Amino acid sequence: MAIPLVLTLVFIVVGCGPHYVIPDNAGGPQKIVVSAYTNDGCIEALQEEAALQRVKVRLADVKSDLGWGIFFWPLYKSYTCTGEVVK
């Protein structure tokens, strides 16, 4: 009985990582933040999210938290990309 509950929780948590849009603030550009397991996957996820939002983005930052990523893979996406919306 407990095994299905544990599996359900694992499937809900799998692939956690930041994924959000920051609205333009004080004249600054709107930003899109996504996460992925790899550097290339992060950049690709950023482009896909921009296409879904129907905007173009310029890669502003890529951060890696491999310390946690190694211990919690595949539950934690250790690369975070931030893109600024280009007008």
Protein backbone atom coordinates (compact mmCIF):
# COMPACT_ATOMS: atom_id res chain seq x y z
CA MET A 1 0.00 0.00 0.00
CA ALA A 2 2.83 2.45 0.80
CA ILE A 3 4.76 1.66 -2.39
CA PRO A 4 2.17 3.26 -4.75
CA LEU A 5 2.12 6.35 -2.55
CA VAL A 6 5.91 6.64 -2.65
CA LEU A 7 5.97 6.15 -6.43
CA THR A 8 3.29 8.79 -6.86
CA LEU A 9 5.28 11.28 -4.78
CA VAL A 10 8.45 10.52 -6.75
CA PHE A 11 6.68 11.14 -10.06
CA ILE A 12 5.26 14.43 -8.77
CA VAL A 13 8.68 15.64 -7.60
CA VAL A 14 10.74 14.40 -10.57
CA GLY A 15 12.20 17.23 -12.57
CA CYS A 16 11.88 20.00 -10.03
CA GLY A 17 13.59 23.25 -10.79
CA PRO A 18 12.76 26.89 -11.39
CA HIS A 19 10.45 27.73 -14.27
CA TYR A 20 8.81 31.16 -14.23
CA VAL A 21 8.43 34.53 -15.92
CA ILE A 22 9.49 37.77 -14.24
CA PRO A 23 7.45 40.75 -15.50
CA ASP A 24 9.23 43.93 -16.57
CA ASN A 25 10.09 45.93 -13.51
CA ALA A 26 11.04 49.60 -13.27
CA GLY A 27 11.76 49.83 -16.97
CA GLY A 28 13.83 46.62 -17.06
CA PRO A 29 13.13 43.84 -19.53
CA GLN A 30 10.83 40.91 -18.85
CA LYS A 31 12.79 37.76 -17.95
CA ILE A 32 12.12 34.06 -18.43
CA VAL A 33 13.76 31.53 -16.11
CA VAL A 34 13.86 27.79 -16.84
CA SER A 35 15.85 24.80 -15.62
CA ALA A 36 17.23 21.59 -17.11
CA TYR A 37 19.61 18.72 -16.46
CA THR A 38 22.32 19.97 -18.86
CA ASN A 39 23.68 23.29 -20.08
CA ASP A 40 22.51 22.68 -23.66
CA GLY A 41 19.14 21.42 -22.42
CA CYS A 42 18.71 24.58 -20.40
CA ILE A 43 19.33 26.83 -23.40
CA GLU A 44 16.95 24.71 -25.48
CA ALA A 45 14.27 24.86 -22.76
CA LEU A 46 14.65 28.66 -22.68
CA GLN A 47 14.09 28.90 -26.44
CA GLU A 48 11.07 26.57 -26.21
CA GLU A 49 9.50 28.63 -23.41
CA ALA A 50 10.11 31.82 -25.40
CA ALA A 51 8.35 30.24 -28.38
CA LEU A 52 5.40 29.29 -26.15
CA GLN A 53 5.24 32.88 -24.85
CA ARG A 54 5.57 34.14 -28.47
CA VAL A 55 8.58 36.30 -27.67
CA LYS A 56 12.29 36.32 -28.50
CA VAL A 57 14.87 36.07 -25.74
CA ARG A 58 18.54 36.82 -25.31
CA LEU A 59 20.43 34.50 -22.96
CA ALA A 60 21.42 36.57 -19.93
CA ASP A 61 22.75 33.98 -17.49
CA VAL A 62 23.35 30.27 -16.98
CA LYS A 63 23.89 29.01 -13.44
CA SER A 64 24.83 25.53 -12.34
CA ASP A 65 24.29 23.95 -8.96
CA LEU A 66 26.00 20.63 -9.61
CA GLY A 67 26.58 20.00 -5.92
CA TRP A 68 22.90 19.29 -5.32
CA GLY A 69 22.39 17.94 -8.82
CA ILE A 70 24.78 15.07 -8.23
CA PHE A 71 23.04 13.96 -5.04
CA PHE A 72 19.43 14.42 -6.15
CA TRP A 73 19.57 13.47 -9.85
CA PRO A 74 17.01 12.92 -11.48
CA LEU A 75 14.89 14.78 -8.94
CA TYR A 76 16.73 18.08 -9.31
CA LYS A 77 17.53 20.04 -12.47
CA SER A 78 20.85 21.66 -11.68
CA TYR A 79 21.13 24.19 -14.55
CA THR A 80 19.13 27.43 -14.48
CA CYS A 81 18.94 29.76 -17.51
CA THR A 82 17.69 33.32 -17.48
CA GLY A 83 16.74 35.05 -20.69
CA GLU A 84 15.74 38.68 -21.27
CA VAL A 85 12.85 39.30 -23.61
CA VAL A 86 13.98 41.24 -26.68
CA LYS A 87 11.53 43.74 -28.18
